[in-house]
């Protein structure tokens, strides 16, 4: 019995450690965002305070996590993003990280349409979990 309890505790401890290791690093994500993402994206809160001054090629990423795809008003999204929104795409950890690694491939898979295209041509091959963690850290308070 003691062996079963010890084994169960060890499994839970190791599982928690694995999850913590997979979690992104918000500080590393901030650095990566400033190096790779802000050329196209800004982060401006609902009050208009600029958190990260960036380009206008991509939508404002303030509050992107938990938001439906294509939800920034007055931003011109490609048709595939609008289709994904209609299909129910919401940016969570899995969808965000998959999308930024290869946006068009993600949309093609999500929509089941080999012709789907994203306006985002950049592929963030490494550090997607870190950028995700950074954007989560900027999320509006509920």
PDB file of C-alpha atoms in Angstrom:
ATOM      1  CA  UNK A   1       0.000   0.000   0.000  1.00  0.00           C
ATOM      2  CA  UNK A   2       2.806   2.401   0.911  1.00  0.00           C
ATOM      3  CA  UNK A   3       4.482   1.628  -2.412  1.00  0.00           C
ATOM      4  CA  UNK A   4       1.291   2.493  -4.317  1.00  0.00           C
ATOM      5  CA  UNK A   5       0.950   5.808  -2.472  1.00  0.00           C
ATOM      6  CA  UNK A   6       4.619   6.657  -3.018  1.00  0.00           C
ATOM      7  CA  UNK A   7       4.319   5.769  -6.709  1.00  0.00           C
ATOM      8  CA  UNK A   8       1.196   7.913  -7.078  1.00  0.00           C
ATOM      9  CA  UNK A   9       2.852  10.862  -5.344  1.00  0.00           C
ATOM     10  CA  UNK A  10       5.938  10.530  -7.532  1.00  0.00           C
ATOM     11  CA  UNK A  11       3.793  10.430 -10.676  1.00  0.00           C
ATOM     12  CA  UNK A  12       1.878  13.546  -9.658  1.00  0.00           C
ATOM     13  CA  UNK A  13       5.102  15.371  -8.789  1.00  0.00           C
ATOM     14  CA  UNK A  14       6.734  14.435 -12.089  1.00  0.00           C
ATOM     15  CA  UNK A  15       3.632  15.399 -14.059  1.00  0.00           C
ATOM     16  CA  UNK A  16       3.583  18.806 -12.364  1.00  0.00           C
ATOM     17  CA  UNK A  17       7.255  19.286 -13.152  1.00  0.00           C
ATOM     18  CA  UNK A  18       6.699  18.372 -16.813  1.00  0.00           C
ATOM     19  CA  UNK A  19       3.883  20.898 -17.097  1.00  0.00           C
ATOM     20  CA  UNK A  20       6.006  23.598 -15.477  1.00  0.00           C
ATOM     21  CA  UNK A  21       8.848  22.863 -17.886  1.00  0.00           C
ATOM     22  CA  UNK A  22       6.503  23.127 -20.879  1.00  0.00           C
ATOM     23  CA  UNK A  23       5.088  26.467 -19.702  1.00  0.00           C
ATOM     24  CA  UNK A  24       6.472  29.491 -21.459  1.00  0.00           C
ATOM     25  CA  UNK A  25       8.713  32.129 -19.941  1.00  0.00           C
ATOM     26  CA  UNK A  26       6.996  35.526 -20.069  1.00  0.00           C
ATOM     27  CA  UNK A  27      10.289  37.444 -19.729  1.00  0.00           C
ATOM     28  CA  UNK A  28      11.816  35.544 -22.645  1.00  0.00           C
ATOM     29  CA  UNK A  29       8.565  36.081 -24.538  1.00  0.00           C
ATOM     30  CA  UNK A  30       8.732  39.826 -23.988  1.00  0.00           C
ATOM     31  CA  UNK A  31      12.247  39.905 -25.400  1.00  0.00           C
ATOM     32  CA  UNK A  32      11.255  37.761 -28.373  1.00  0.00           C
ATOM     33  CA  UNK A  33       8.120  39.833 -28.983  1.00  0.00           C
ATOM     34  CA  UNK A  34      10.181  43.009 -29.109  1.00  0.00           C
ATOM     35  CA  UNK A  35      12.709  41.408 -31.483  1.00  0.00           C
ATOM     36  CA  UNK A  36      10.360  39.524 -33.793  1.00  0.00           C
ATOM     37  CA  UNK A  37       6.733  40.554 -33.409  1.00  0.00           C
ATOM     38  CA  UNK A  38       6.567  44.287 -32.877  1.00  0.00           C
ATOM     39  CA  UNK A  39       7.640  45.071 -36.413  1.00  0.00           C
ATOM     40  CA  UNK A  40       4.055  44.135 -37.326  1.00  0.00           C
ATOM     41  CA  UNK A  41       2.116  44.091 -34.036  1.00  0.00           C
ATOM     42  CA  UNK A  42       1.568  46.583 -31.255  1.00  0.00           C
ATOM     43  CA  UNK A  43       0.116  46.051 -27.807  1.00  0.00           C
ATOM     44  CA  UNK A  44      -2.191  48.894 -26.794  1.00  0.00           C
ATOM     45  CA  UNK A  45      -4.623  48.479 -23.902  1.00  0.00           C
ATOM     46  CA  UNK A  46      -8.306  49.407 -23.971  1.00  0.00           C
ATOM     47  CA  UNK A  47      -7.565  52.837 -22.452  1.00  0.00           C
ATOM     48  CA  UNK A  48      -5.155  53.584 -25.301  1.00  0.00           C
ATOM     49  CA  UNK A  49      -1.968  53.127 -23.262  1.00  0.00           C
ATOM     50  CA  UNK A  50       0.824  51.826 -25.446  1.00  0.00           C
ATOM     51  CA  UNK A  51       2.460  48.807 -23.842  1.00  0.00           C
ATOM     52  CA  UNK A  52       4.563  47.927 -26.878  1.00  0.00           C
ATOM     53  CA  UNK A  53       4.801  50.347 -29.763  1.00  0.00           C
ATOM     54  CA  UNK A  54       4.836  48.365 -32.948  1.00  0.00           C
ATOM     55  CA  UNK A  55       3.767  48.200 -36.542  1.00  0.00           C
ATOM     56  CA  UNK A  56       0.289  48.269 -37.994  1.00  0.00           C
ATOM     57  CA  UNK A  57       0.660  45.405 -40.437  1.00  0.00           C
ATOM     58  CA  UNK A  58      -0.815  43.010 -37.881  1.00  0.00           C
ATOM     59  CA  UNK A  59      -3.618  43.542 -35.387  1.00  0.00           C
ATOM     60  CA  UNK A  60      -3.160  44.864 -31.850  1.00  0.00           C
ATOM     61  CA  UNK A  61      -2.413  41.846 -29.658  1.00  0.00           C
ATOM     62  CA  UNK A  62      -3.672  43.256 -26.363  1.00  0.00           C
ATOM     63  CA  UNK A  63      -6.132  40.734 -24.959  1.00  0.00           C
ATOM     64  CA  UNK A  64      -5.611  38.312 -27.851  1.00  0.00           C
ATOM     65  CA  UNK A  65      -5.534  35.256 -25.595  1.00  0.00           C
ATOM     66  CA  UNK A  66      -9.087  34.024 -25.101  1.00  0.00           C
ATOM     67  CA  UNK A  67     -10.377  36.231 -27.899  1.00  0.00           C
ATOM     68  CA  UNK A  68     -11.997  34.911 -31.076  1.00  0.00           C
ATOM     69  CA  UNK A  69      -9.860  35.067 -34.199  1.00  0.00           C
ATOM     70  CA  UNK A  70     -10.392  38.152 -36.339  1.00  0.00           C
ATOM     71  CA  UNK A  71     -11.951  40.188 -33.540  1.00  0.00           C
ATOM     72  CA  UNK A  72     -10.023  43.483 -33.698  1.00  0.00           C
ATOM     73  CA  UNK A  73     -12.389  46.048 -35.130  1.00  0.00           C
ATOM     74  CA  UNK A  74     -11.196  48.031 -38.135  1.00  0.00           C
ATOM     75  CA  UNK A  75      -8.435  45.543 -38.932  1.00  0.00           C
ATOM     76  CA  UNK A  76      -8.447  44.015 -42.395  1.00  0.00           C
ATOM     77  CA  UNK A  77      -8.164  40.270 -41.921  1.00  0.00           C
ATOM     78  CA  UNK A  78      -7.848  37.789 -44.756  1.00  0.00           C
ATOM     79  CA  UNK A  79     -10.965  35.808 -45.606  1.00  0.00           C
ATOM     80  CA  UNK A  80      -9.518  32.638 -44.047  1.00  0.00           C
ATOM     81  CA  UNK A  81      -9.331  34.312 -40.629  1.00  0.00           C
ATOM     82  CA  UNK A  82     -12.967  35.376 -40.948  1.00  0.00           C
ATOM     83  CA  UNK A  83     -13.881  31.789 -41.873  1.00  0.00           C
ATOM     84  CA  UNK A  84     -11.941  30.473 -38.872  1.00  0.00           C
ATOM     85  CA  UNK A  85     -13.781  32.939 -36.621  1.00  0.00           C
ATOM     86  CA  UNK A  86     -17.120  31.735 -37.994  1.00  0.00           C
ATOM     87  CA  UNK A  87     -16.016  28.161 -37.296  1.00  0.00           C
ATOM     88  CA  UNK A  88     -15.321  29.141 -33.660  1.00  0.00           C
ATOM     89  CA  UNK A  89     -11.560  29.666 -33.497  1.00  0.00           C
ATOM     90  CA  UNK A  90     -10.541  31.214 -30.183  1.00  0.00           C
ATOM     91  CA  UNK A  91      -6.898  31.933 -29.357  1.00  0.00           C
ATOM     92  CA  UNK A  92      -5.818  29.663 -26.542  1.00  0.00           C
ATOM     93  CA  UNK A  93      -2.397  28.185 -25.847  1.00  0.00           C
ATOM     94  CA  UNK A  94      -2.664  25.365 -28.371  1.00  0.00           C
ATOM     95  CA  UNK A  95      -4.179  27.371 -31.230  1.00  0.00           C
ATOM     96  CA  UNK A  96      -1.950  30.426 -30.698  1.00  0.00           C
ATOM     97  CA  UNK A  97       1.287  28.442 -30.587  1.00  0.00           C
ATOM     98  CA  UNK A  98       0.341  26.337 -33.622  1.00  0.00           C
ATOM     99  CA  UNK A  99      -0.742  29.382 -35.585  1.00  0.00           C
ATOM    100  CA  UNK A 100       2.395  31.465 -35.041  1.00  0.00           C
ATOM    101  CA  UNK A 101       4.650  28.567 -36.019  1.00  0.00           C
ATOM    102  CA  UNK A 102       3.049  28.327 -39.489  1.00  0.00           C
ATOM    103  CA  UNK A 103      -0.037  30.519 -39.939  1.00  0.00           C
ATOM    104  CA  UNK A 104      -1.215  29.333 -43.348  1.00  0.00           C
ATOM    105  CA  UNK A 105      -0.622  25.645 -42.571  1.00  0.00           C
ATOM    106  CA  UNK A 106      -2.584  26.082 -39.338  1.00  0.00           C
ATOM    107  CA  UNK A 107      -5.524  27.663 -41.171  1.00  0.00           C
ATOM    108  CA  UNK A 108      -5.432  25.036 -43.915  1.00  0.00           C
ATOM    109  CA  UNK A 109      -5.667  22.310 -41.296  1.00  0.00           C
ATOM    110  CA  UNK A 110      -8.233  24.113 -39.135  1.00  0.00           C
ATOM    111  CA  UNK A 111     -10.505  24.914 -42.064  1.00  0.00           C
ATOM    112  CA  UNK A 112      -9.824  21.766 -44.077  1.00  0.00           C
ATOM    113  CA  UNK A 113      -9.012  24.021 -47.035  1.00  0.00           C
ATOM    114  CA  UNK A 114      -5.680  23.717 -48.820  1.00  0.00           C
ATOM    115  CA  UNK A 115      -6.201  27.189 -50.259  1.00  0.00           C
ATOM    116  CA  UNK A 116      -6.568  28.938 -46.892  1.00  0.00           C
ATOM    117  CA  UNK A 117      -4.068  31.739 -46.388  1.00  0.00           C
ATOM    118  CA  UNK A 118      -3.091  33.994 -43.549  1.00  0.00           C
ATOM    119  CA  UNK A 119      -2.005  37.588 -43.783  1.00  0.00           C
ATOM    120  CA  UNK A 120       0.810  36.648 -41.405  1.00  0.00           C
ATOM    121  CA  UNK A 121       3.674  35.350 -43.496  1.00  0.00           C
ATOM    122  CA  UNK A 122       6.216  35.259 -40.654  1.00  0.00           C
ATOM    123  CA  UNK A 123       6.742  31.891 -38.950  1.00  0.00           C
ATOM    124  CA  UNK A 124       7.858  31.890 -35.323  1.00  0.00           C
ATOM    125  CA  UNK A 125       9.605  28.522 -35.301  1.00  0.00           C
ATOM    126  CA  UNK A 126      10.961  28.821 -31.736  1.00  0.00           C
ATOM    127  CA  UNK A 127       9.665  30.576 -28.659  1.00  0.00           C
ATOM    128  CA  UNK A 128       5.923  30.395 -29.346  1.00  0.00           C
ATOM    129  CA  UNK A 129       5.236  29.253 -25.762  1.00  0.00           C
ATOM    130  CA  UNK A 130       7.264  32.180 -24.430  1.00  0.00           C
ATOM    131  CA  UNK A 131       5.391  34.744 -26.544  1.00  0.00           C
ATOM    132  CA  UNK A 132       2.127  33.144 -25.459  1.00  0.00           C
ATOM    133  CA  UNK A 133       3.154  33.472 -21.787  1.00  0.00           C
ATOM    134  CA  UNK A 134       4.099  37.118 -22.369  1.00  0.00           C
ATOM    135  CA  UNK A 135       0.746  37.945 -23.983  1.00  0.00           C
ATOM    136  CA  UNK A 136      -1.071  36.165 -21.149  1.00  0.00           C
ATOM    137  CA  UNK A 137       0.848  38.371 -18.702  1.00  0.00           C
ATOM    138  CA  UNK A 138      -0.584  41.435 -20.457  1.00  0.00           C
ATOM    139  CA  UNK A 139      -4.164  40.206 -20.401  1.00  0.00           C
ATOM    140  CA  UNK A 140      -6.786  42.652 -19.183  1.00  0.00           C
ATOM    141  CA  UNK A 141      -7.920  42.146 -15.590  1.00  0.00           C
ATOM    142  CA  UNK A 142     -11.342  40.547 -15.339  1.00  0.00           C
TER     143      UNK A 142
END
